[in-house]
Short mmCIF file of C-alpha atoms in Angstrom, two decimals:
data_model
loop_
_atom_site.label_atom_id
_atom_site.label_comp_id
_atom_site.label_asym_id
_atom_site.label_seq_id
_atom_site.Cartn_x
_atom_site.Cartn_y
_atom_site.Cartn_z
CA MET A 1429 113.73 121.68 118.96
CA ALA A 1430 117.32 120.47 118.46
CA PHE A 1431 118.12 119.48 121.68
CA ARG A 1432 115.73 116.29 121.46
CA LYS A 1433 118.42 113.63 120.54
CA ILE A 1434 114.87 110.80 119.71
CA ASP A 1435 113.58 110.73 116.50
CA ILE A 1436 110.72 109.72 116.63
CA ASP A 1437 109.81 108.43 113.07
CA ALA A 1438 112.53 106.10 112.80
CA LEU A 1439 111.34 104.43 115.62
CA GLU A 1440 107.16 103.89 114.08
CA GLU A 1441 106.38 101.08 113.43
CA ASP A 1442 104.13 101.66 110.04
CA ALA A 1443 106.23 103.82 107.97
CA PHE A 1444 106.29 104.80 105.03
CA GLY A 1445 109.80 103.36 103.39
CA GLU A 1446 111.60 103.43 100.62
CA ASP A 1447 111.04 100.24 99.16
CA GLU A 1448 107.40 100.77 100.12
CA ILE A 1449 107.07 103.95 98.44
CA ASP A 1450 109.07 102.42 94.68
CA PHE A 1451 107.12 99.53 95.02
CA GLN A 1452 103.68 101.32 95.19
CA GLU A 1453 105.28 103.50 91.72
CA ILE A 1454 107.10 100.98 90.40
CA GLY A 1455 104.94 97.38 90.97
CA GLU A 1456 106.79 94.05 90.61
CA LEU A 1457 109.92 94.16 89.09
CA ARG A 1458 111.02 92.46 86.56
CA PRO A 1459 113.20 89.04 86.42
CA LEU A 1460 116.84 90.73 86.58
CA ALA A 1461 117.95 88.36 83.29
CA ASP A 1462 114.07 89.53 81.22
CA VAL A 1463 115.69 93.02 81.96
CA GLU A 1464 119.21 93.01 81.33
CA ALA A 1465 118.26 90.53 77.54
CA GLN A 1466 115.57 93.24 76.80
CA VAL A 1467 118.12 96.18 76.81
CA ASN A 1468 120.50 94.64 75.65
CA SER A 1469 118.05 93.88 72.53
CA ARG A 1470 117.46 97.08 72.71
CA ALA A 1471 120.42 97.95 72.22
CA GLN A 1472 121.62 96.45 69.07
CA GLU A 1473 117.92 97.42 67.20
CA VAL A 1474 118.66 100.47 67.85
CA ARG A 1475 122.50 100.68 66.35
CA SER A 1476 120.45 99.29 63.23
CA LEU A 1477 117.97 101.65 63.37
CA LEU A 1478 120.72 104.04 63.13
CA GLN A 1479 122.93 102.47 60.51
CA ARG A 1480 120.14 102.54 58.32
CA GLY A 1481 119.98 106.31 59.07
CA ASN A 1482 116.21 105.95 60.56
CA THR A 1483 116.81 108.47 63.20
CA SER A 1484 113.39 109.08 64.80
CA GLY A 1485 112.99 105.55 64.98
CA ALA A 1486 116.03 104.95 66.87
CA LEU A 1487 115.61 108.04 69.50
CA SER A 1488 111.43 106.43 70.03
CA THR A 1489 112.76 102.97 70.35
CA SER A 1490 115.74 103.78 72.76
CA LEU A 1491 113.09 105.88 75.03
CA GLN A 1492 110.32 102.73 75.59
CA ASN A 1493 110.64 100.76 78.98
CA PRO A 1494 113.21 102.21 80.77
CA PRO A 1495 114.47 99.81 83.22
CA TYR A 1496 112.94 100.69 86.06
CA GLY A 1497 113.99 99.95 90.07
CA ALA A 1498 116.60 99.66 92.50
CA PRO A 1499 118.58 96.21 91.62
CA PHE A 1500 119.26 97.44 87.46
CA HIS A 1501 122.27 99.00 88.00
CA ALA A 1502 124.16 97.31 84.64
CA ALA A 1503 120.69 97.14 82.58
CA LYS A 1504 120.21 101.45 83.67
CA ALA A 1505 124.05 102.39 83.01
CA ARG A 1506 124.09 100.10 79.24
CA ASN A 1507 120.37 101.27 78.04
CA THR A 1508 122.14 105.26 79.26
CA GLN A 1509 125.00 103.91 77.41
CA THR A 1510 122.18 103.05 74.36
CA VAL A 1511 120.64 106.71 74.81
CA MET A 1512 123.90 108.77 74.71
CA GLU A 1513 124.45 106.72 71.44
CA VAL A 1514 121.36 107.90 69.38
CA LEU A 1515 121.73 111.42 70.45
CA ASN A 1516 125.56 111.85 70.53
CA SER A 1517 124.16 110.72 65.90
CA ILE A 1518 121.71 113.16 65.21
CA LYS A 1519 122.73 116.84 64.81
CA VAL A 1520 121.68 119.95 66.24
CA ALA A 1521 119.91 121.26 63.57
CA ASP A 1522 117.83 118.10 63.89
CA VAL A 1523 116.56 118.55 66.83
CA PRO A 1524 114.16 120.86 67.28
CA GLN A 1525 111.77 118.94 65.38
CA LEU A 1526 112.34 115.07 65.96
CA VAL A 1527 111.57 116.53 69.91
CA LYS A 1528 107.82 117.94 68.61
CA SER A 1529 107.19 114.39 66.86
CA LEU A 1530 108.00 112.55 70.85
CA SER A 1531 105.41 111.29 72.25
CA PRO A 1532 104.57 113.36 76.50
CA GLU A 1533 105.60 110.06 78.47
CA GLU A 1534 108.94 110.10 75.57
CA GLN A 1535 109.47 113.79 76.45
CA ASP A 1536 109.51 112.62 80.68
CA VAL A 1537 112.47 109.76 79.96
CA LEU A 1538 114.30 111.47 77.20
CA MET A 1539 114.62 114.66 79.83
CA LYS A 1540 115.68 111.82 82.54
CA TYR A 1541 118.32 110.54 80.43
CA LEU A 1542 119.48 113.85 79.97
CA TYR A 1543 120.15 114.79 83.28
CA ALA A 1544 121.39 110.50 83.41
CA GLY A 1545 124.23 111.74 80.99
CA MET A 1546 125.38 114.97 82.30
CA ALA A 1547 126.24 113.61 84.87
CA ALA A 1548 128.56 111.67 83.46
CA PRO A 1549 131.04 114.30 82.62
CA GLU A 1550 133.33 111.91 81.51
CA GLN A 1551 131.83 109.93 79.65
CA ASN A 1552 128.96 112.10 78.37
CA ASN A 1553 129.09 115.31 75.38
CA SER A 1554 127.60 117.25 78.44
CA GLY A 1555 127.68 120.44 75.40
CA HIS A 1556 125.48 118.27 72.97
CA LEU A 1557 122.98 117.79 75.60
CA LEU A 1558 122.58 120.86 76.95
CA ALA A 1559 121.83 122.18 73.25
CA TRP A 1560 119.59 119.10 73.59
CA HIS A 1561 118.06 120.27 77.34
CA GLU A 1562 116.94 123.83 76.22
CA LYS A 1563 115.41 122.20 73.21
CA LEU A 1564 113.19 119.53 75.02
CA THR A 1565 112.25 122.68 77.91
CA GLU A 1566 110.75 124.37 74.78
CA VAL A 1567 109.05 122.07 73.71
CA ALA A 1568 107.86 120.20 76.90
CA GLY A 1569 108.54 122.92 79.80
CA GLN A 1570 109.68 123.10 83.22
CA GLY A 1571 106.70 120.68 83.89
CA CYS A 1572 109.54 117.76 81.95
CA ILE A 1573 112.34 118.93 84.58
CA VAL A 1574 110.20 118.88 87.08
CA ARG A 1575 108.56 114.93 86.94
CA VAL A 1576 112.41 114.13 86.11
CA ILE A 1577 112.57 115.61 89.60
CA THR A 1578 109.62 113.89 91.22
CA ASP A 1579 109.34 110.29 89.97
CA ARG A 1580 110.08 107.69 91.29
CA ARG A 1581 111.17 105.49 88.60
CA THR A 1582 114.30 107.16 88.61
CA VAL A 1583 116.99 106.05 84.52
CA MET B 109 81.87 143.54 87.98
CA SER B 110 85.59 144.46 86.40
CA ASP B 111 87.02 142.75 83.66
CA SER B 112 90.84 142.04 85.44
CA PRO B 113 90.78 141.08 89.22
CA ILE B 114 91.10 143.21 92.17
CA VAL B 115 94.17 142.79 93.56
CA ASN B 116 94.75 143.09 97.40
CA GLU B 117 97.56 143.76 99.50
CA PHE B 118 97.65 143.00 102.72
CA ASN B 119 101.68 143.82 103.88
CA GLN B 120 101.26 141.86 106.48
CA GLY B 121 103.59 138.74 105.51
CA PRO B 122 102.57 135.44 103.82
CA ILE B 123 98.49 134.43 103.24
CA SER B 124 98.71 131.21 104.46
CA CYS B 125 94.78 130.55 104.14
CA HIS B 126 92.10 132.68 103.62
CA ALA B 127 88.04 132.28 103.86
CA PHE B 128 85.38 134.56 103.34
CA ASN B 129 81.84 134.58 104.85
CA GLY B 130 78.32 133.36 102.81
CA ASP B 131 77.81 137.23 100.92
CA ARG B 132 81.12 138.05 101.15
CA THR B 133 81.80 140.30 103.19
CA GLU B 134 83.78 139.74 105.68
CA LEU B 135 87.13 137.91 105.25
CA ALA B 136 89.01 135.82 107.56
CA VAL B 137 92.81 135.47 107.07
CA CYS B 138 96.25 134.15 108.35
CA PHE B 139 99.82 135.60 107.64
CA ASN B 140 101.20 132.14 108.85
CA THR B 141 101.07 133.12 112.37
CA ASN B 142 99.36 131.70 115.44
CA VAL B 143 95.93 134.27 114.36
CA VAL B 144 93.60 134.25 112.06
CA SER B 145 92.39 137.46 111.19
CA ILE B 146 88.26 138.84 110.37
CA PHE B 147 88.09 141.58 108.07
CA ARG B 148 84.92 143.28 106.54
CA LYS B 149 84.80 144.89 103.83
CA SER B 150 84.56 148.34 103.83
CA GLY B 151 84.42 151.03 100.29
CA ALA B 152 87.03 149.38 97.94
CA GLY B 153 89.80 147.93 101.24
CA TRP B 154 88.98 145.84 103.91
CA THR B 155 88.94 147.08 107.68
CA GLN B 156 90.49 144.34 110.46
CA THR B 157 87.43 144.50 112.60
CA SER B 158 88.84 140.95 114.87
CA THR B 159 91.41 138.63 115.65
CA LEU B 160 91.05 135.06 116.40
CA ALA B 161 93.76 133.98 118.67
CA GLU B 162 93.04 130.94 120.22
CA HIS B 163 95.90 128.25 118.65
CA ASP B 164 99.62 127.75 120.01
CA LYS B 165 100.96 126.95 115.98
CA PRO B 166 101.35 128.95 112.91
CA VAL B 167 97.24 128.15 111.84
CA THR B 168 97.29 125.54 108.57
CA SER B 169 94.05 125.82 106.75
CA VAL B 170 90.64 128.27 108.45
CA ASP B 171 87.13 127.68 105.99
CA TRP B 172 84.14 129.68 107.06
CA ALA B 173 80.68 128.60 106.96
CA PRO B 174 78.36 130.52 104.35
CA LYS B 175 74.79 129.74 106.20
CA SER B 176 75.76 128.75 109.70
CA ASN B 177 78.48 131.43 109.88
CA ARG B 178 80.38 129.95 111.78
CA ILE B 179 84.45 129.26 111.74
CA VAL B 180 86.75 126.32 112.51
CA THR B 181 90.47 126.75 112.57
CA CYS B 182 92.79 124.03 112.19
CA SER B 183 97.30 124.76 113.18
CA GLN B 184 99.94 122.40 113.49
CA ASP B 185 99.02 122.78 118.12
CA ARG B 186 97.25 119.43 116.26
CA ASN B 187 93.98 121.34 117.71
CA ALA B 188 90.75 122.50 115.68
CA TYR B 189 88.49 125.27 116.97
CA VAL B 190 84.98 125.62 116.23
CA TRP B 191 84.44 129.66 116.28
CA THR B 192 80.96 131.17 116.64
CA LEU B 193 80.02 134.73 116.68
CA ASP B 194 77.78 136.03 120.18
CA GLY B 195 75.43 138.54 118.52
CA ALA B 196 75.97 140.19 121.63
CA SER B 197 78.86 141.30 122.38
CA HIS B 198 80.08 140.36 117.97
CA GLN B 199 82.78 138.11 119.02
CA TRP B 200 83.36 135.73 118.35
CA LYS B 201 83.79 132.85 120.57
CA PRO B 202 86.47 129.25 120.40
CA THR B 203 84.66 125.94 120.55
CA LEU B 204 88.25 123.16 121.21
CA VAL B 205 87.63 120.05 119.10
CA LEU B 206 89.07 117.09 119.94
CA LEU B 207 90.89 116.46 116.61
CA ARG B 208 92.94 113.58 119.11
CA ILE B 209 96.14 113.59 116.12
CA ASN B 210 99.59 113.62 117.42
CA ARG B 211 100.74 116.00 114.60
CA ALA B 212 100.25 119.27 113.00
CA ALA B 213 97.11 119.62 111.66
CA THR B 214 97.55 120.22 107.83
CA PHE B 215 93.68 120.76 106.14
CA VAL B 216 89.99 122.13 107.64
CA ARG B 217 87.08 122.18 105.18
CA TRP B 218 83.21 122.39 105.92
CA SER B 219 81.27 120.08 104.50
CA PRO B 220 78.30 121.18 102.22
CA GLU B 221 75.46 120.71 105.11
CA GLU B 222 78.09 122.56 107.28
CA ASP B 223 76.91 120.01 110.41
CA LYS B 224 80.32 117.77 109.99
CA PHE B 225 83.99 118.84 109.17
CA ALA B 226 86.79 116.89 108.25
CA VAL B 227 90.79 117.85 108.95
CA ALA B 228 93.41 115.78 107.40
CA SER B 229 96.89 115.74 109.05
CA GLY B 230 100.14 114.53 109.50
CA SER B 231 99.20 112.09 111.50
CA ARG B 232 98.02 109.85 108.62
CA CYS B 233 94.91 110.44 109.30
CA ILE B 234 91.58 112.77 108.45
CA SER B 235 88.80 113.87 111.15
CA VAL B 236 86.07 113.20 111.15
CA CYS B 237 83.88 115.96 113.45
CA TYR B 238 80.45 116.31 113.94
CA PHE B 239 78.45 117.93 117.02
CA GLU B 240 77.26 115.32 119.85
CA GLU B 241 73.61 117.09 120.96
CA ASP B 242 74.13 114.92 124.66
CA ASN B 243 77.67 115.98 125.40
CA ASP B 244 78.54 119.09 123.86
CA TRP B 245 80.62 119.40 122.58
CA TRP B 246 82.17 118.12 119.03
CA VAL B 247 83.67 114.54 118.18
CA GLY B 248 85.82 113.71 115.78
CA LYS B 249 86.31 110.03 113.85
CA HIS B 250 89.33 108.80 112.18
CA ILE B 251 89.99 107.41 108.36
CA LYS B 252 92.87 105.60 108.72
CA LYS B 253 93.47 103.08 106.08
CA PRO B 254 94.83 102.61 103.78
CA ILE B 255 96.39 106.50 104.09
CA ARG B 256 100.67 106.00 104.82
CA SER B 257 101.39 109.81 104.54
CA THR B 258 100.87 113.13 105.86
CA VAL B 259 97.22 114.69 103.83
CA LEU B 260 97.48 117.08 102.22
CA SER B 261 94.40 118.60 101.47
CA LEU B 262 90.26 117.27 100.89
CA ASP B 263 87.12 117.95 99.43
CA TRP B 264 83.75 116.89 99.47
CA HIS B 265 80.68 116.24 97.83
CA PRO B 266 78.20 117.37 97.24
CA ASN B 267 76.01 114.49 98.52
CA ASN B 268 78.13 115.66 102.16
CA VAL B 269 78.63 111.88 102.61
CA LEU B 270 81.62 111.61 100.19
CA LEU B 271 84.75 113.49 100.73
CA ALA B 272 88.43 113.64 98.92
CA ALA B 273 91.73 113.51 100.39
CA GLY B 274 95.28 114.17 98.34
CA CYS B 275 98.06 112.40 100.44
CA ALA B 276 101.47 112.20 100.12
CA ASP B 277 101.76 109.11 99.99
CA MET B 278 101.60 110.45 96.38
CA LYS B 279 97.82 109.46 95.89
CA ALA B 280 94.07 110.81 95.95
CA ARG B 281 91.55 109.04 97.58
CA VAL B 282 87.56 108.93 98.17
CA PHE B 283 86.42 108.76 101.38
CA SER B 284 83.22 107.53 102.50
CA ALA B 285 82.58 110.08 106.06
CA PHE B 286 79.22 108.82 105.85
CA ILE B 287 77.77 109.65 110.23
CA LYS B 288 75.38 107.48 111.32
CA GLY B 289 72.74 110.06 113.38
CA ILE B 290 73.87 112.50 111.12
CA ASP B 291 73.74 111.75 107.75
CA LYS B 292 71.01 110.04 105.72
CA LYS B 293 71.90 107.16 103.16
CA PRO B 294 73.46 108.96 100.48
CA ALA B 295 71.46 107.97 97.03
CA PRO B 296 73.99 106.09 94.82
CA SER B 297 76.50 107.23 92.86
CA PRO B 298 79.36 105.98 90.66
CA TRP B 299 81.27 106.40 93.58
CA GLY B 300 79.76 103.29 95.60
CA GLU B 301 76.25 101.88 96.70
CA LYS B 302 76.36 100.71 100.54
CA LEU B 303 79.24 103.41 101.93
CA PRO B 304 80.12 102.61 105.69
CA PHE B 305 82.74 105.15 106.99
CA ASN B 306 85.98 105.24 106.26
CA THR B 307 84.91 102.70 102.82
CA VAL B 308 87.61 103.79 100.78
CA CYS B 309 85.40 104.39 96.77
CA GLY B 310 88.74 104.82 94.66
CA GLU B 311 92.37 105.06 94.98
CA PHE B 312 93.86 107.09 92.51
CA SER B 313 97.19 108.78 91.71
CA ASN B 314 99.37 110.35 88.82
CA GLY B 315 101.23 109.65 86.22
CA ALA B 316 104.51 110.59 88.15
CA GLY B 317 104.62 110.20 91.13
CA GLY B 318 104.21 113.28 93.71
CA TRP B 319 102.57 114.76 96.85
CA ILE B 320 98.75 115.23 95.38
CA HIS B 321 98.31 119.16 96.77
CA GLY B 322 94.93 120.13 95.51
CA VAL B 323 91.79 117.82 94.73
CA ALA B 324 88.22 119.32 93.66
CA PHE B 325 85.08 117.52 92.63
CA SER B 326 83.52 118.24 89.59
CA PRO B 327 79.73 120.23 90.68
CA SER B 328 78.21 117.33 89.48
CA GLY B 329 80.44 115.09 91.71
CA GLU B 330 80.68 112.44 89.09
CA SER B 331 84.33 113.54 88.00
CA LEU B 332 87.18 113.54 90.72
CA ALA B 333 89.97 115.64 89.53
CA PHE B 334 93.19 116.20 91.72
CA THR B 335 96.60 117.81 91.15
CA GLY B 336 100.55 116.27 91.95
CA HIS B 337 104.17 117.47 92.23
CA ASP B 338 104.59 116.38 89.08
CA SER B 339 103.06 118.65 87.62
CA THR B 340 100.51 117.62 86.15
CA ILE B 341 96.31 117.52 86.78
CA THR B 342 94.67 114.33 86.41
CA VAL B 343 90.87 114.49 85.88
CA VAL B 344 88.71 111.00 87.14
CA SER B 345 85.12 109.68 86.39
CA PRO B 346 83.85 106.68 87.61
CA GLY B 347 80.71 106.62 86.45
CA THR B 348 82.39 106.38 82.97
CA GLY B 349 85.46 105.04 84.15
CA ASP B 350 87.65 107.82 82.09
CA ILE B 351 90.67 108.17 84.11
CA GLN B 352 92.98 111.15 81.93
CA SER B 353 96.02 112.75 83.11
CA ILE B 354 97.96 115.60 81.88
CA ARG B 355 101.01 116.55 81.52
CA ALA B 356 101.54 120.38 82.04
CA PRO B 357 104.78 121.77 81.06
CA TYR B 358 104.59 124.54 84.27
CA LEU B 359 105.87 124.00 87.91
CA PRO B 360 102.81 121.74 89.94
CA TYR B 361 100.05 123.31 91.57
CA LEU B 362 99.40 124.00 94.94
CA SER B 363 95.17 124.10 94.30
CA VAL B 364 92.92 122.74 91.73
CA ILE B 365 89.48 124.50 91.24
CA TRP B 366 86.14 123.97 89.19
CA LEU B 367 84.28 126.66 87.26
CA ASN B 368 81.38 124.25 85.40
CA GLU B 369 81.44 120.79 84.66
CA ASN B 370 84.26 121.51 81.86
CA GLN B 371 86.04 124.05 82.79
CA ILE B 372 89.30 123.96 85.62
CA VAL B 373 91.62 126.24 87.20
CA ALA B 374 94.19 125.21 89.09
CA ALA B 375 97.72 127.80 90.31
CA GLY B 376 100.62 126.80 92.11
CA HIS B 377 103.98 127.64 91.81
CA ASP B 378 103.90 129.63 88.08
CA CYS B 379 102.03 132.18 90.49
CA ALA B 380 98.86 132.98 87.55
CA PRO B 381 95.11 131.38 87.57
CA HIS B 382 96.27 128.52 84.28
CA LEU B 383 92.73 127.42 82.20
CA PHE B 384 91.83 123.67 81.81
CA GLU B 385 89.40 122.86 79.35
CA LEU B 386 87.33 120.14 77.99
CA LYS B 387 86.58 120.41 74.48
CA GLY B 388 85.21 117.14 73.51
CA GLN B 389 86.16 114.29 75.50
CA GLN B 390 89.86 115.51 76.47
CA TRP B 391 90.71 117.64 79.03
CA ALA B 392 93.74 120.39 78.35
CA PHE B 393 95.49 123.13 79.47
CA SER B 394 93.54 126.03 77.57
CA ALA B 395 95.42 129.23 78.63
CA SER B 396 97.24 131.25 81.79
CA LEU B 397 94.03 133.30 83.25
CA ASP B 398 96.90 136.38 84.41
CA ALA B 399 97.58 138.65 81.10
CA ALA B 400 101.13 140.08 82.04
CA VAL B 401 100.90 143.16 84.38
CA LYS B 402 101.27 146.16 82.03
CA LYS B 403 104.69 147.95 82.48
CA ALA B 404 103.08 151.04 83.67
CA ASP B 405 101.95 149.01 87.06
CA VAL B 406 104.42 148.17 87.50
CA GLY B 407 106.43 151.98 88.18
CA PHE B 408 108.61 152.64 84.89
CA THR B 409 109.79 156.66 85.24
CA ALA B 410 113.65 156.64 85.93
CA ARG B 411 112.68 157.75 89.86
CA ASP B 412 110.62 154.35 90.07
CA THR B 413 113.46 152.08 88.73
CA PHE B 414 116.02 153.83 91.04
CA ARG B 415 113.90 153.97 94.28
CA ARG B 416 113.30 150.23 93.99
CA MET B 417 117.03 149.47 93.05
CA ASP B 418 117.19 151.11 95.83
CA SER B 419 114.97 148.55 98.05
CA ARG B 420 117.14 146.39 96.91
CA ALA B 421 120.16 147.14 96.97
CA GLN B 422 121.33 146.18 93.45
CA SER B 423 123.60 148.57 91.43
CA ALA B 424 122.08 147.28 87.81
CA THR B 425 119.49 148.02 86.63
CA SER B 426 117.70 144.55 86.23
CA THR B 427 113.49 143.69 84.07
CA ASP B 428 114.11 139.55 84.95
CA THR B 429 113.18 139.62 88.56
CA GLU B 430 110.25 140.60 87.95
CA VAL B 431 107.63 138.52 88.01
CA HIS B 432 104.93 139.04 85.30
CA THR B 433 101.80 138.69 86.86
CA HIS B 434 99.59 140.12 89.39
CA HIS B 435 100.49 137.36 91.89
CA GLN B 436 104.74 137.88 92.52
CA ASN B 437 105.17 134.97 93.93
CA THR B 438 103.51 131.01 94.75
CA ILE B 439 99.55 131.05 94.52
CA ASN B 440 99.11 128.54 97.62
CA SER B 441 94.74 128.60 97.68
CA ILE B 442 92.02 129.00 94.81
CA ARG B 443 88.65 129.31 96.21
CA PRO B 444 85.41 129.72 94.64
CA PHE B 445 83.95 133.27 95.21
CA SER B 446 80.68 134.07 93.21
CA GLY B 447 78.81 132.51 91.17
CA THR B 448 77.11 129.06 92.00
CA PRO B 449 79.16 125.76 92.41
CA GLY B 450 77.93 124.83 88.43
CA HIS B 451 78.96 128.35 87.72
CA VAL B 452 81.82 129.97 89.16
CA GLU B 453 81.73 133.47 88.62
CA GLN B 454 84.83 134.88 90.12
CA PHE B 455 87.62 133.43 92.42
CA SER B 456 89.78 134.04 94.46
CA THR B 457 93.57 133.05 95.19
CA SER B 458 95.62 133.89 97.81
CA GLY B 459 99.48 133.32 97.84
CA ILE B 460 103.27 133.39 99.41
CA ASP B 461 103.19 137.55 98.09
CA GLY B 462 100.54 138.60 101.35
CA LYS B 463 97.87 139.03 97.82
CA LEU B 464 94.49 138.24 97.99
CA ILE B 465 93.18 138.47 94.34
CA ILE B 466 89.18 137.28 92.73
CA TRP B 467 89.42 136.88 89.44
CA ASN B 468 86.48 137.18 87.06
CA ALA B 469 85.87 133.58 85.34
CA ASN B 470 83.56 135.52 82.98
CA SER B 471 86.28 137.95 80.37
CA ILE B 472 88.25 135.18 80.39
CA SER B 473 85.55 132.54 79.07
CA ARG B 474 84.05 135.32 76.95
CA GLY B 475 88.09 135.84 75.62
CA LEU B 476 88.01 132.09 75.17
CA GLY B 477 85.21 131.94 73.87
CA ASN B 478 86.01 132.03 69.90
CA LEU B 479 88.24 128.65 70.19
CA HIS B 480 84.52 126.74 71.61
CA LEU B 481 83.70 124.18 68.95
#
């Protein structure tokens, strides 16, 4: 219908808009200060776990409670950085076993961060992230990747 | 009954929807066109007997009432027709149903008693249609609130009143479609007691969002299974309050049925039916019901290989492009074929590859029977 000039769906009063969808999927947003505080404290906790050599604990902690929500750009970037630190400090040989020990929710969150990391190849080692991606797909399957694409809660 | 699936290839294009009649001697299929073709079983194959041509746009869904032998079709042209077989002429006569929707109809199903049918549409509503004797026509009542987007699939509860709907607003809901004058008050169920029309008896979502492509009540009606585009199947049992979401490591499923109270079969973009089972209290993925196609079926002689290469304009052989399942493309519909609702023995699947395959559920259960406690 290329000859039609009116976008009839834009004129609809009761449209199911982005805001409503995000509210349905993410819920009430926490205050910005709370979210940033949580992300910062998590970064410190993860760093200390890494220094003590507890890589599985660090990985698991970094994947808890991601800052979902449209206004939290800085917090998301900070949290992605934290996760990248953990991923970079783990040897490729250890990856398969660590990935298997994650819960299904953590695996889905990890896949989200892998794609977030690969989206910024200047900052992150894409080759290393691809190795993680391969091992995670072996365990969690294509369904995990589909969930990254469908889920409105982005990291 | 053979163990291997019965493959029916029509070579008329992708199948958008299919429905068998009550004794499975006739089949209504739509090949993504404006018409529905009726086939009759003859020997091992199917011969076309008639064509239901009344819609102006592609037919999106068809359902065949087993007892009253009426067919209902709905289409992108915002209409639905009820087709009755004229005894004398053996022709199917259409009756227009006024759905009063301003977007395409997407899905239609007869109720268990076949006195009503529900049509899902892109108008963000469900038309529940019943026959009004006084005016001698089909009338539709709308279920609108709180649906926010296109309704993609429907399933009726065995009590003929409750209706489950999967929707593009990422919610699966259970509504009451009680019509005064047609329905008697239903027995209290875990879904609710007083149920006037359009009551929302439950609203559920999967873990990671995604359109809800398929919904199915369990044979007893106590539980609801639904599958979404986030490759998740959720089973809800309001009686016990139990909600379980299974994150599948596969591509999303588009359609789902219950074989019995403990087994669910789902099929979709992975081109094979997958079995989910209840072990103890936990639902989990069990197995794909499609063992890889044997090489012999694909044609392994040098002549076959080069003929295949020719037809695909390839310069080198590559076995990667063959999908090693019976269906070569997405399965978009799965329906019980034989057995009772509480114990389905065979089910049929149709897909975009234009094939209609009838699977034997018993052989799979027997094979996996060893895994049960």
